[in-house]
Amino acid sequence: MDYFALPALKIASAEILQDFYDFERKYPHKYFFEVYVPLILRRFFHYTWIPYKKRKARFLLETQQNRPHLLDIVTGAKPIYLLGTFQSYKYLESIKKNILADFSFKDIQLPEDLQKIMDEIKNTNSVAVHVRRGDYVTAKALWQNFGSICSLQYYRNAVEHLKTKFTDPKFYIFSNDPDWVKTNFTFLENYRFVDAAQVERADYYELFLMTQTKHNIIANSTFSWWGAYLNQNPLKTVIVPERWLGDDSITTDEICPPEWVRVSIK
């Protein structure tokens, strides 16, 4: 959070919670709260951790997106633990101006190589293309539900869609598997690979560059979702896969804003 304009005290404030929504009350898995949450809190905050058995609290588990207001439930003196992905654009719509302001990039001083790319982005019909592989490919469970979605055909379809709308688009590719992309994206002609892997704060710089392009082709990944969402070009076109997950039992219709263009993955 130090890299954004978001005040530290605002992270846990009621202002951030004011437009969250309804949740089902459940007791999630003990291991998550005994192991992962303490590690997260210890890393970023000063806090006193209450052992699980001594804790008297309500657990609110998000089971569907965009429910009625959470504040009807978040009452009383007991601590409340929230668990969910909260990945719906509707959570943010009424506070979008605040989100864009709070998550603006501060003190950006790009390394020389990335500054040259930035100059190109500003002077071309630039398109950020995010290709996420890594754990999406190596972990079987993630491959089935996430990694198999954004196929090569999806990227071909996305590129062709933009070519029909815009003159001479130039594609800037962001990926955690550059060798695979260079081998398989032979259908692209006018492109440049953005490789900031050897630079400190690489993810921060890459996310910033994604927000500066004219348009975005995103993966089913929150990284490029935020790159597109924080892109303030009023004329941007954002291409997204027609489905977000392999699991049909999970509703994902509201992950992306309706104006983002869904294209086929086949």
Backbone as CSV, one residue per row, in Angstrom:
resi,resn,N_x,N_y,N_z,CA_x,CA_y,CA_z,C_x,C_y,C_z
1,MET,0.808,-1.202,0.000,0.000,0.000,0.000,0.853,1.268,0.000
2,ASP,2.122,1.138,0.379,2.991,2.310,0.419,3.185,2.931,-0.964
3,TYR,2.939,2.152,-2.027,3.180,2.636,-3.373,1.997,3.428,-3.937
4,PHE,0.864,3.429,-3.227,-0.319,4.118,-3.712,-0.624,5.326,-2.835
5,ALA,-1.603,6.102,-3.245,-1.974,7.312,-2.508,-2.965,7.021,-1.390
6,LEU,-3.148,5.762,-1.049,-4.119,5.361,-0.037,-3.576,5.593,1.356
7,PRO,-4.219,6.436,2.176,-3.758,6.640,3.550,-3.840,5.349,4.342
8,ALA,-2.817,5.060,5.133,-2.754,3.792,5.857,-3.952,3.588,6.769
9,LEU,-4.401,4.645,7.441,-5.498,4.504,8.389,-6.829,4.244,7.706
10,LYS,-6.869,4.468,6.401,-8.129,4.310,5.689,-8.405,2.854,5.335
11,ILE,-7.376,2.019,5.377,-7.515,0.642,4.938,-8.578,-0.088,5.744
12,ALA,-8.627,0.155,7.043,-9.572,-0.557,7.899,-10.731,0.320,8.345
13,SER,-10.955,1.435,7.677,-11.964,2.378,8.140,-13.350,1.995,7.650
14,ALA,-14.352,2.583,8.285,-15.737,2.334,7.890,-16.012,2.830,6.481
15,GLU,-15.242,3.801,6.016,-15.452,4.343,4.668,-15.272,3.266,3.609
16,ILE,-14.282,2.394,3.815,-14.057,1.324,2.857,-15.191,0.309,2.917
17,LEU,-15.770,0.100,4.095,-16.809,-0.909,4.259,-18.198,-0.421,3.859
18,GLN,-18.369,0.861,3.661,-19.717,1.401,3.580,-20.539,0.833,2.431
19,ASP,-19.893,0.407,1.363,-20.657,-0.116,0.240,-20.431,-1.603,0.012
20,PHE,-19.963,-2.319,1.033,-19.932,-3.770,0.933,-21.340,-4.296,1.220
21,TYR,-21.511,-5.600,1.059,-22.867,-6.098,0.965,-23.145,-7.277,1.900
22,ASP,-24.239,-7.955,1.696,-24.764,-8.949,2.620,-23.969,-10.250,2.571
23,PHE,-23.858,-10.904,3.699,-23.069,-12.122,3.813,-23.800,-13.154,4.647
24,GLU,-23.517,-14.400,4.385,-24.057,-15.486,5.189,-23.132,-15.729,6.370
25,ARG,-23.691,-15.982,7.535,-22.888,-16.207,8.731,-22.460,-17.669,8.782
26,LYS,-21.161,-17.897,8.808,-20.634,-19.255,8.868,-19.335,-19.246,9.638
27,TYR,-18.892,-20.442,10.038,-17.594,-20.582,10.674,-16.658,-21.235,9.669
28,PRO,-15.781,-20.478,9.056,-14.878,-21.058,8.076,-13.794,-21.899,8.735
29,HIS,-12.951,-22.449,7.907,-11.952,-23.415,8.354,-11.006,-22.820,9.389
30,LYS,-10.854,-23.526,10.483,-10.014,-23.048,11.582,-8.583,-22.782,11.121
31,TYR,-8.046,-23.646,10.246,-6.637,-23.547,9.865,-6.327,-22.196,9.235
32,PHE,-7.263,-21.699,8.437,-7.054,-20.409,7.776,-6.812,-19.309,8.803
33,PHE,-7.636,-19.302,9.848,-7.537,-18.236,10.843,-6.399,-18.461,11.828
34,GLU,-5.988,-19.720,12.022,-4.912,-19.988,12.961,-3.530,-19.801,12.337
35,VAL,-3.440,-19.931,11.006,-2.130,-19.894,10.348,-1.980,-18.676,9.444
36,TYR,-2.849,-18.533,8.440,-2.632,-17.517,7.422,-2.949,-16.106,7.903
37,VAL,-4.076,-15.935,8.572,-4.428,-14.592,9.025,-3.396,-14.023,9.993
38,PRO,-2.922,-14.800,11.001,-1.875,-14.248,11.868,-0.624,-13.837,11.110
39,LEU,-0.243,-14.620,10.091,0.947,-14.274,9.307,0.741,-12.959,8.563
40,ILE,-0.434,-12.798,7.984,-0.729,-11.566,7.251,-0.726,-10.369,8.188
41,LEU,-1.412,-10.509,9.315,-1.492,-9.392,10.248,-0.141,-9.058,10.844
42,ARG,0.641,-10.083,11.140,1.955,-9.854,11.739,2.866,-9.127,10.758
43,ARG,2.667,-9.391,9.477,3.515,-8.774,8.458,3.212,-7.292,8.303
44,PHE,1.963,-6.897,8.413,1.589,-5.534,8.051,1.094,-4.663,9.205
45,PHE,0.670,-5.273,10.312,0.045,-4.473,11.358,0.577,-4.853,12.735
46,HIS,0.406,-3.941,13.693,0.624,-4.249,15.102,-0.723,-4.691,15.670
47,TYR,-0.774,-5.853,16.249,-2.056,-6.368,16.692,-1.853,-7.379,17.808
48,THR,-2.945,-7.706,18.503,-2.959,-8.782,19.486,-3.838,-9.895,18.933
49,TRP,-3.254,-11.071,18.762,-4.000,-12.187,18.175,-4.658,-13.017,19.268
50,ILE,-5.971,-13.182,19.187,-6.720,-13.938,20.185,-6.776,-15.400,19.757
51,PRO,-6.359,-16.343,20.602,-6.451,-17.763,20.236,-7.867,-18.135,19.822
52,TYR,-7.961,-19.060,18.879,-9.246,-19.426,18.273,-10.297,-19.801,19.317
53,LYS,-9.921,-20.630,20.310,-10.891,-21.134,21.281,-11.419,-20.034,22.194
54,LYS,-10.645,-18.972,22.380,-11.063,-17.890,23.265,-11.782,-16.768,22.518
55,ARG,-11.853,-16.924,21.214,-12.386,-15.846,20.403,-13.909,-15.892,20.368
56,LYS,-14.540,-14.805,20.668,-15.991,-14.699,20.588,-16.311,-13.708,19.476
57,ALA,-16.626,-14.263,18.313,-16.804,-13.390,17.157,-17.774,-14.005,16.178
58,ARG,-18.241,-13.168,15.267,-19.065,-13.643,14.167,-18.207,-13.736,12.911
59,PHE,-18.450,-14.784,12.128,-17.750,-14.955,10.866,-18.753,-14.746,9.737
60,LEU,-18.443,-13.865,8.832,-19.326,-13.574,7.713,-18.666,-14.042,6.429
61,LEU,-19.283,-15.029,5.780,-18.716,-15.631,4.574,-19.512,-15.187,3.360
62,GLU,-18.830,-14.565,2.415,-19.480,-14.125,1.178,-19.829,-15.347,0.344
63,THR,-21.101,-15.557,0.076,-21.511,-16.713,-0.721,-21.998,-16.317,-2.106
64,GLN,-22.449,-15.077,-2.263,-22.818,-14.549,-3.563,-22.357,-13.105,-3.637
65,GLN,-22.190,-12.625,-4.855,-21.701,-11.266,-5.013,-22.851,-10.267,-5.032
66,ASN,-22.524,-9.047,-4.632,-23.452,-7.924,-4.722,-24.767,-8.166,-3.987
67,ARG,-24.673,-8.433,-2.707,-25.854,-8.587,-1.857,-26.228,-7.245,-1.218
68,PRO,-27.375,-7.158,-0.520,-27.713,-5.914,0.194,-26.654,-5.541,1.219
69,HIS,-26.753,-4.388,1.751,-25.644,-3.789,2.493,-25.182,-4.598,3.701
70,LEU,-23.882,-4.708,3.805,-23.248,-5.424,4.902,-23.463,-4.727,6.236
71,LEU,-23.644,-3.428,6.211,-23.745,-2.693,7.468,-24.968,-3.086,8.289
72,ASP,-25.954,-3.708,7.664,-27.097,-4.207,8.424,-26.695,-5.369,9.319
73,ILE,-25.585,-6.023,8.979,-25.111,-7.173,9.745,-23.963,-6.774,10.655
74,VAL,-23.105,-5.879,10.183,-21.924,-5.489,10.948,-22.343,-4.514,12.047
75,THR,-22.886,-5.067,13.118,-23.317,-4.266,14.260,-22.886,-4.951,15.541
76,GLY,-22.894,-4.223,16.631,-22.549,-4.807,17.920,-21.074,-4.689,18.213
77,ALA,-20.712,-5.119,19.416,-19.345,-4.938,19.894,-18.424,-6.094,19.551
78,LYS,-18.972,-7.242,19.173,-18.126,-8.401,18.910,-17.274,-8.189,17.659
79,PRO,-16.052,-8.739,17.655,-15.247,-8.698,16.423,-15.946,-9.459,15.304
80,ILE,-15.700,-9.041,14.083,-16.308,-9.687,12.924,-15.218,-10.011,11.918
81,TYR,-15.204,-11.251,11.436,-14.224,-11.696,10.456,-14.936,-11.866,9.119
82,LEU,-14.406,-11.242,8.084,-14.996,-11.289,6.756,-14.173,-12.203,5.869
83,LEU,-14.843,-13.116,5.172,-14.144,-14.035,4.277,-14.869,-14.086,2.943
84,GLY,-14.151,-13.819,1.869,-14.744,-13.861,0.542,-13.795,-13.248,-0.462
85,THR,-14.135,-13.330,-1.726,-13.281,-12.731,-2.756,-13.642,-11.265,-2.999
86,PHE,-14.892,-10.905,-2.759,-15.366,-9.530,-2.969,-15.024,-9.043,-4.374
87,GLN,-15.056,-9.957,-5.344,-14.617,-9.620,-6.693,-15.823,-9.343,-7.592
88,SER,-16.431,-8.214,-7.367,-17.516,-7.744,-8.216,-17.352,-6.244,-8.408
89,TYR,-17.462,-5.813,-9.643,-17.308,-4.379,-9.906,-18.382,-3.572,-9.180
90,LYS,-19.512,-4.200,-8.844,-20.610,-3.470,-8.208,-20.262,-3.010,-6.797
91,TYR,-19.340,-3.717,-6.145,-18.910,-3.263,-4.828,-18.267,-1.873,-4.902
92,LEU,-17.714,-1.546,-6.068,-16.902,-0.338,-6.193,-17.599,0.818,-6.898
93,GLU,-18.725,0.540,-7.556,-19.307,1.539,-8.443,-19.617,2.857,-7.741
94,SER,-20.216,2.813,-6.559,-20.623,4.055,-5.905,-19.444,4.826,-5.317
95,ILE,-18.297,4.162,-5.199,-17.110,4.843,-4.660,-15.955,4.806,-5.666
96,LYS,-16.295,4.667,-6.943,-15.258,4.508,-7.961,-14.289,5.683,-7.984
97,LYS,-14.782,6.900,-7.861,-13.891,8.065,-7.870,-12.890,7.991,-6.719
98,ASN,-13.361,7.549,-5.566,-12.464,7.414,-4.417,-11.425,6.328,-4.649
99,ILE,-11.858,5.218,-5.244,-10.936,4.114,-5.527,-9.841,4.572,-6.485
100,LEU,-10.232,5.261,-7.554,-9.248,5.724,-8.533,-8.277,6.717,-7.919
101,ALA,-8.769,7.534,-7.001,-7.888,8.502,-6.336,-6.973,7.812,-5.334
102,ASP,-7.543,6.928,-4.528,-6.757,6.260,-3.488,-5.694,5.338,-4.072
103,PHE,-6.008,4.697,-5.192,-5.063,3.768,-5.795,-4.355,4.384,-7.001
104,SER,-4.208,5.691,-6.984,-3.347,6.339,-7.972,-1.897,6.067,-7.596
105,PHE,-1.047,6.037,-8.588,0.358,5.696,-8.363,1.125,6.952,-7.964
106,LYS,1.875,6.860,-6.890,2.591,8.039,-6.409,4.090,7.873,-6.628
107,ASP,4.750,8.986,-6.871,6.213,9.030,-6.975,6.750,8.039,-8.000
108,ILE,6.121,8.010,-9.174,6.569,7.089,-10.221,7.836,7.620,-10.870
109,GLN,8.903,6.859,-10.763,10.152,7.140,-11.465,10.591,5.838,-12.122
110,LEU,10.204,5.676,-13.358,10.475,4.430,-14.063,11.956,4.281,-14.373
111,PRO,12.480,3.046,-14.313,13.828,2.800,-14.821,13.902,3.185,-16.299
112,GLU,15.086,3.450,-16.776,15.261,3.993,-18.129,14.584,3.143,-19.200
113,ASP,14.774,1.815,-19.148,14.183,0.945,-20.169,12.660,1.012,-20.149
114,LEU,12.087,1.036,-18.953,10.632,1.094,-18.846,10.100,2.472,-19.214
115,GLN,10.887,3.513,-19.000,10.465,4.853,-19.403,10.368,4.942,-20.925
116,LYS,11.266,4.272,-21.627,11.198,4.242,-23.093,9.910,3.563,-23.550
117,ILE,9.539,2.477,-22.851,8.285,1.801,-23.174,7.104,2.717,-22.881
118,MET,7.188,3.429,-21.771,6.123,4.365,-21.410,5.949,5.431,-22.491
119,ASP,7.044,5.944,-23.004,6.981,6.952,-24.065,6.302,6.379,-25.308
120,GLU,6.619,5.126,-25.630,5.977,4.457,-26.764,4.478,4.313,-26.532
121,ILE,4.132,3.867,-25.324,2.722,3.648,-24.985,1.907,4.917,-25.200
122,LYS,2.474,6.048,-24.819,1.762,7.312,-24.948,1.629,7.764,-26.400
123,ASN,2.500,7.283,-27.263,2.538,7.762,-28.645,2.089,6.728,-29.663
124,THR,1.500,5.645,-29.198,0.987,4.615,-30.101,-0.434,4.255,-29.692
125,ASN,-1.099,3.493,-30.548,-2.418,2.964,-30.208,-2.192,1.716,-29.362
126,SER,-1.792,1.932,-28.138,-1.223,0.876,-27.296,-2.289,-0.001,-26.638
127,VAL,-1.956,-1.295,-26.540,-2.836,-2.281,-25.908,-2.004,-3.108,-24.934
128,ALA,-2.397,-3.127,-23.672,-1.743,-4.003,-22.698,-2.357,-5.393,-22.805
129,VAL,-1.505,-6.408,-22.919,-1.959,-7.798,-22.999,-1.348,-8.559,-21.828
130,HIS,-2.186,-9.109,-20.969,-1.679,-9.855,-19.816,-1.872,-11.347,-20.046
131,VAL,-0.785,-12.095,-19.922,-0.807,-13.553,-20.059,-0.301,-14.142,-18.753
132,ARG,-1.200,-14.681,-17.966,-0.792,-15.265,-16.685,-0.628,-16.769,-16.833
133,ARG,0.538,-17.248,-16.416,0.787,-18.691,-16.409,1.258,-19.080,-15.001
134,GLY,2.511,-19.441,-14.808,2.986,-19.745,-13.464,2.147,-20.796,-12.772
135,ASP,1.581,-20.469,-11.588,0.797,-21.435,-10.823,-0.487,-21.832,-11.541
136,TYR,-0.980,-21.003,-12.451,-2.154,-21.378,-13.237,-1.883,-22.621,-14.085
137,VAL,-0.622,-22.847,-14.406,-0.242,-23.964,-15.266,0.321,-25.126,-14.458
138,THR,1.119,-24.824,-13.447,1.824,-25.879,-12.707,0.953,-26.580,-11.672
139,ALA,-0.057,-25.903,-11.146,-0.937,-26.509,-10.139,-2.177,-27.068,-10.836
140,LYS,-2.406,-28.364,-10.698,-3.489,-29.025,-11.430,-4.847,-28.395,-11.147
141,ALA,-5.136,-28.146,-9.873,-6.440,-27.577,-9.512,-6.624,-26.190,-10.119
142,LEU,-5.563,-25.401,-10.122,-5.648,-24.061,-10.699,-5.765,-24.119,-12.217
143,TRP,-5.095,-25.088,-12.824,-5.184,-25.231,-14.277,-6.624,-25.496,-14.707
144,GLN,-7.295,-26.405,-14.023,-8.655,-26.768,-14.413,-9.629,-25.609,-14.258
145,ASN,-9.453,-24.829,-13.215,-10.425,-23.777,-12.926,-10.035,-22.409,-13.479
146,PHE,-8.724,-22.191,-13.657,-8.241,-20.874,-14.084,-7.386,-20.939,-15.355
147,GLY,-6.332,-21.749,-15.316,-5.321,-21.721,-16.362,-5.801,-22.137,-17.731
148,SER,-6.839,-22.970,-17.785,-7.328,-23.458,-19.073,-8.255,-22.462,-19.769
149,ILE,-8.599,-21.375,-19.101,-9.593,-20.441,-19.648,-9.022,-19.571,-20.764
150,CYS,-7.939,-18.885,-20.493,-7.379,-17.944,-21.475,-6.472,-18.684,-22.458
151,SER,-7.100,-19.316,-23.414,-6.391,-20.094,-24.425,-5.719,-19.173,-25.435
152,LEU,-4.867,-19.761,-26.252,-4.279,-18.980,-27.340,-5.368,-18.428,-28.257
153,GLN,-6.428,-19.222,-28.449,-7.517,-18.760,-29.309,-8.206,-17.537,-28.715
154,TYR,-8.303,-17.487,-27.394,-8.869,-16.288,-26.753,-8.062,-15.052,-27.134
155,TYR,-6.737,-15.164,-27.045,-5.900,-14.003,-27.367,-5.977,-13.663,-28.854
156,ARG,-6.060,-14.679,-29.706,-6.245,-14.402,-31.138,-7.553,-13.633,-31.363
157,ASN,-8.616,-14.107,-30.741,-9.921,-13.448,-30.899,-9.886,-12.012,-30.376
158,ALA,-9.222,-11.826,-29.243,-9.136,-10.489,-28.649,-8.370,-9.537,-29.558
159,VAL,-7.258,-10.013,-30.092,-6.439,-9.192,-30.985,-7.221,-8.831,-32.246
160,GLU,-7.897,-9.812,-32.829,-8.660,-9.555,-34.049,-9.788,-8.559,-33.795
161,HIS,-10.410,-8.655,-32.631,-11.476,-7.703,-32.301,-10.943,-6.270,-32.284
162,LEU,-9.792,-6.072,-31.667,-9.232,-4.718,-31.591,-8.740,-4.239,-32.949
163,LYS,-8.231,-5.149,-33.755,-7.763,-4.764,-35.089,-8.908,-4.262,-35.958
164,THR,-10.112,-4.776,-35.724,-11.259,-4.316,-36.513,-11.754,-2.948,-36.052
165,LYS,-11.374,-2.537,-34.844,-11.859,-1.271,-34.287,-10.852,-0.132,-34.387
166,PHE,-9.564,-0.476,-34.339,-8.541,0.562,-34.225,-7.454,0.372,-35.276
167,THR,-6.890,1.484,-35.709,-5.837,1.466,-36.719,-4.479,1.227,-36.084
168,ASP,-3.774,0.252,-36.612,-2.387,-0.013,-36.226,-2.183,-0.103,-34.708
169,PRO,-2.903,-0.985,-34.023,-2.657,-1.138,-32.582,-1.296,-1.775,-32.325
170,LYS,-0.640,-1.350,-31.272,0.611,-1.979,-30.854,0.379,-2.644,-29.508
171,PHE,0.811,-3.897,-29.400,0.505,-4.713,-28.235,1.718,-4.806,-27.314
172,TYR,1.485,-4.526,-26.050,2.529,-4.595,-25.022,2.187,-5.760,-24.097
173,ILE,3.022,-6.798,-24.141,2.699,-8.052,-23.465,3.361,-8.115,-22.100
174,PHE,2.549,-8.442,-21.099,3.004,-8.618,-19.723,2.741,-10.075,-19.339
175,SER,3.768,-10.779,-18.880,3.576,-12.189,-18.537,4.648,-12.661,-17.574
176,ASN,4.290,-13.675,-16.763,5.278,-14.311,-15.890,5.902,-15.533,-16.551
177,ASP,5.664,-15.696,-17.858,6.274,-16.796,-18.614,6.678,-16.278,-19.993
178,PRO,7.680,-15.400,-20.050,8.030,-14.744,-21.317,8.464,-15.711,-22.408
179,ASP,9.178,-16.773,-22.051,9.642,-17.713,-23.072,8.464,-18.383,-23.770
180,TRP,7.461,-18.779,-22.992,6.281,-19.417,-23.577,5.559,-18.449,-24.506
181,VAL,5.423,-17.228,-24.086,4.729,-16.225,-24.903,5.476,-15.989,-26.212
182,LYS,6.783,-15.842,-26.128,7.569,-15.573,-27.333,7.492,-16.733,-28.315
183,THR,7.333,-17.950,-27.800,7.234,-19.127,-28.659,5.854,-19.261,-29.286
184,ASN,4.813,-18.897,-28.562,3.448,-19.202,-28.988,2.664,-18.025,-29.563
185,PHE,3.094,-16.803,-29.329,2.347,-15.648,-29.831,2.867,-15.208,-31.197
186,THR,3.058,-16.172,-32.067,3.576,-15.875,-33.406,2.540,-15.178,-34.288
187,PHE,1.272,-15.191,-33.863,0.219,-14.527,-34.641,0.260,-13.008,-34.479
188,LEU,1.043,-12.517,-33.520,1.166,-11.075,-33.318,2.296,-10.514,-34.171
189,GLU,2.068,-9.368,-34.760,3.097,-8.728,-35.573,3.670,-7.491,-34.889
190,ASN,2.816,-6.607,-34.498,3.260,-5.334,-33.935,3.168,-5.396,-32.408
191,TYR,4.212,-5.898,-31.768,4.147,-6.056,-30.315,5.514,-5.836,-29.679
192,ARG,5.470,-5.644,-28.378,6.695,-5.532,-27.591,6.471,-6.234,-26.262
193,PHE,7.449,-7.003,-25.840,7.343,-7.698,-24.559,7.875,-6.794,-23.453
194,VAL,7.078,-6.611,-22.408,7.474,-5.783,-21.267,8.027,-6.701,-20.187
195,ASP,9.319,-6.657,-19.990,9.970,-7.544,-19.029,10.651,-6.708,-17.957
196,ALA,10.000,-6.625,-16.808,10.561,-5.863,-15.690,11.018,-6.780,-14.569
197,ALA,11.172,-8.066,-14.885,11.427,-9.068,-13.845,12.691,-8.794,-13.043
198,GLN,13.687,-8.191,-13.666,14.961,-7.954,-12.985,14.987,-6.631,-12.225
199,VAL,13.871,-5.930,-12.244,13.808,-4.609,-11.620,13.091,-4.703,-10.280
200,GLU,13.604,-4.017,-9.274,12.903,-3.955,-7.994,11.548,-3.270,-8.193
201,ARG,10.531,-3.768,-7.512,9.157,-3.272,-7.649,8.602,-3.556,-9.041
202,ALA,8.996,-4.678,-9.637,8.600,-4.999,-11.004,7.084,-5.027,-11.171
203,ASP,6.372,-5.689,-10.259,4.919,-5.795,-10.385,4.257,-4.424,-10.338
204,TYR,4.784,-3.563,-9.509,4.247,-2.204,-9.375,4.393,-1.444,-10.692
205,TYR,5.577,-1.526,-11.285,5.808,-0.837,-12.549,4.937,-1.421,-13.661
206,GLU,4.819,-2.738,-13.690,4.021,-3.362,-14.742,2.548,-2.989,-14.603
207,LEU,2.046,-2.994,-13.379,0.655,-2.591,-13.169,0.451,-1.144,-13.612
208,PHE,1.395,-0.286,-13.283,1.300,1.111,-13.702,1.249,1.224,-15.221
209,LEU,2.121,0.511,-15.915,2.143,0.587,-17.377,0.837,0.073,-17.977
210,MET,0.240,-0.957,-17.361,-1.057,-1.446,-17.841,-2.128,-0.366,-17.768
211,THR,-2.030,0.484,-16.760,-3.040,1.539,-16.613,-2.833,2.683,-17.598
212,GLN,-1.697,2.717,-18.265,-1.366,3.835,-19.146,-1.642,3.561,-20.619
213,THR,-1.910,2.310,-20.978,-2.179,1.997,-22.382,-3.564,2.499,-22.780
214,LYS,-3.791,2.559,-24.094,-5.099,3.013,-24.575,-6.182,1.966,-24.310
215,HIS,-5.804,0.685,-24.405,-6.767,-0.403,-24.275,-6.110,-1.562,-23.518
216,ASN,-6.933,-2.547,-23.122,-6.423,-3.678,-22.347,-7.042,-4.989,-22.813
217,ILE,-6.202,-6.011,-22.906,-6.661,-7.398,-23.037,-6.221,-8.098,-21.760
218,ILE,-7.182,-8.516,-20.942,-6.807,-9.049,-19.640,-6.971,-10.561,-19.593
219,ALA,-6.284,-11.171,-18.636,-6.486,-12.579,-18.313,-7.530,-12.672,-17.206
220,ASN,-7.932,-13.884,-16.864,-8.831,-14.073,-15.716,-7.995,-14.007,-14.443
221,SER,-7.502,-12.838,-14.179,-6.546,-12.592,-13.101,-6.818,-11.217,-12.503
222,THR,-6.788,-11.124,-11.184,-7.036,-9.829,-10.552,-5.954,-8.816,-10.886
223,PHE,-4.751,-9.282,-11.228,-3.663,-8.357,-11.541,-4.022,-7.499,-12.750
224,SER,-4.387,-8.148,-13.843,-4.725,-7.352,-15.028,-6.125,-6.753,-14.929
225,TRP,-7.009,-7.350,-14.103,-8.313,-6.726,-13.856,-8.110,-5.327,-13.283
226,TRP,-7.219,-5.220,-12.295,-6.946,-3.911,-11.705,-6.205,-3.006,-12.682
227,GLY,-5.352,-3.585,-13.506,-4.690,-2.775,-14.522,-5.689,-2.104,-15.441
228,ALA,-6.736,-2.850,-15.818,-7.771,-2.293,-16.686,-8.695,-1.349,-15.921
229,TYR,-9.047,-1.707,-14.695,-9.981,-0.888,-13.910,-9.379,0.474,-13.573
230,LEU,-8.091,0.489,-13.262,-7.423,1.741,-12.904,-6.992,2.553,-14.122
231,ASN,-7.163,1.994,-15.313,-6.877,2.717,-16.548,-7.970,3.771,-16.748
232,GLN,-7.597,5.033,-16.704,-8.589,6.106,-16.737,-8.810,6.701,-18.123
233,ASN,-8.359,6.017,-19.163,-8.665,6.462,-20.514,-10.174,6.313,-20.746
234,PRO,-10.906,7.404,-20.946,-12.365,7.310,-21.086,-12.803,6.576,-22.346
235,LEU,-11.889,6.422,-23.311,-12.229,5.757,-24.571,-11.652,4.344,-24.651
236,LYS,-11.222,3.807,-23.541,-10.583,2.488,-23.552,-11.582,1.394,-23.923
237,THR,-11.053,0.360,-24.574,-11.774,-0.894,-24.763,-11.041,-1.954,-23.963
238,VAL,-11.776,-2.669,-23.137,-11.190,-3.737,-22.327,-11.765,-5.067,-22.793
239,ILE,-10.889,-5.975,-23.187,-11.293,-7.303,-23.640,-11.099,-8.292,-22.503
240,VAL,-12.128,-9.109,-22.243,-12.061,-10.112,-21.178,-12.550,-11.449,-21.737
241,PRO,-12.111,-12.567,-21.134,-12.622,-13.865,-21.587,-14.108,-14.005,-21.274
242,GLU,-14.830,-14.718,-22.127,-16.281,-14.847,-21.959,-16.654,-15.558,-20.669
243,ARG,-15.753,-16.323,-20.117,-15.971,-16.937,-18.814,-14.727,-16.738,-17.967
244,TRP,-14.909,-16.673,-16.658,-13.806,-16.380,-15.747,-13.233,-17.636,-15.121
245,LEU,-14.091,-18.628,-14.879,-13.679,-19.858,-14.209,-14.161,-21.074,-14.982
246,GLY,-13.506,-22.209,-14.725,-13.975,-23.457,-15.293,-15.155,-24.027,-14.538
247,ASP,-15.319,-23.636,-13.289,-16.382,-24.145,-12.423,-17.672,-23.368,-12.672
248,ASP,-18.646,-24.026,-13.292,-19.905,-23.359,-13.626,-20.784,-23.088,-12.411
249,SER,-20.471,-23.725,-11.280,-21.319,-23.556,-10.096,-21.077,-22.217,-9.405
250,ILE,-20.001,-21.531,-9.778,-19.667,-20.247,-9.170,-20.088,-19.124,-10.114
251,THR,-20.903,-18.223,-9.620,-21.388,-17.108,-10.433,-20.309,-16.042,-10.578
252,THR,-19.968,-15.730,-11.820,-18.911,-14.736,-12.060,-19.382,-13.616,-12.993
253,ASP,-20.686,-13.517,-13.201,-21.212,-12.547,-14.168,-20.881,-11.107,-13.816
254,GLU,-20.690,-10.833,-12.529,-20.495,-9.450,-12.106,-19.046,-9.125,-11.771
255,ILE,-18.122,-9.990,-12.155,-16.715,-9.679,-11.902,-16.291,-8.461,-12.717
256,CYS,-16.673,-8.425,-13.979,-16.239,-7.346,-14.873,-17.400,-6.399,-15.187
257,PRO,-17.122,-5.115,-15.338,-18.166,-4.154,-15.717,-18.809,-4.539,-17.049
258,PRO,-20.065,-4.202,-17.254,-20.771,-4.635,-18.463,-20.202,-4.062,-19.749
259,GLU,-19.532,-2.909,-19.671,-18.980,-2.312,-20.895,-17.707,-3.006,-21.367
260,TRP,-17.105,-3.831,-20.528,-15.948,-4.597,-20.969,-16.425,-5.668,-21.948
261,VAL,-15.658,-5.906,-22.982,-16.093,-6.755,-24.089,-15.700,-8.205,-23.839
262,ARG,-16.716,-9.074,-23.768,-16.462,-10.509,-23.606,-16.225,-11.133,-24.971
263,VAL,-15.126,-11.880,-25.111,-14.874,-12.572,-26.375,-14.694,-14.059,-26.107
264,SER,-14.922,-14.830,-27.137,-14.883,-16.289,-27.025,-13.480,-16.786,-26.699
265,ILE,-13.418,-17.872,-25.927,-12.130,-18.501,-25.625,-11.873,-19.674,-26.563
266,LYS,-12.775,-19.908,-27.516,-12.652,-21.036,-28.448,-12.482,-20.531,-29.870
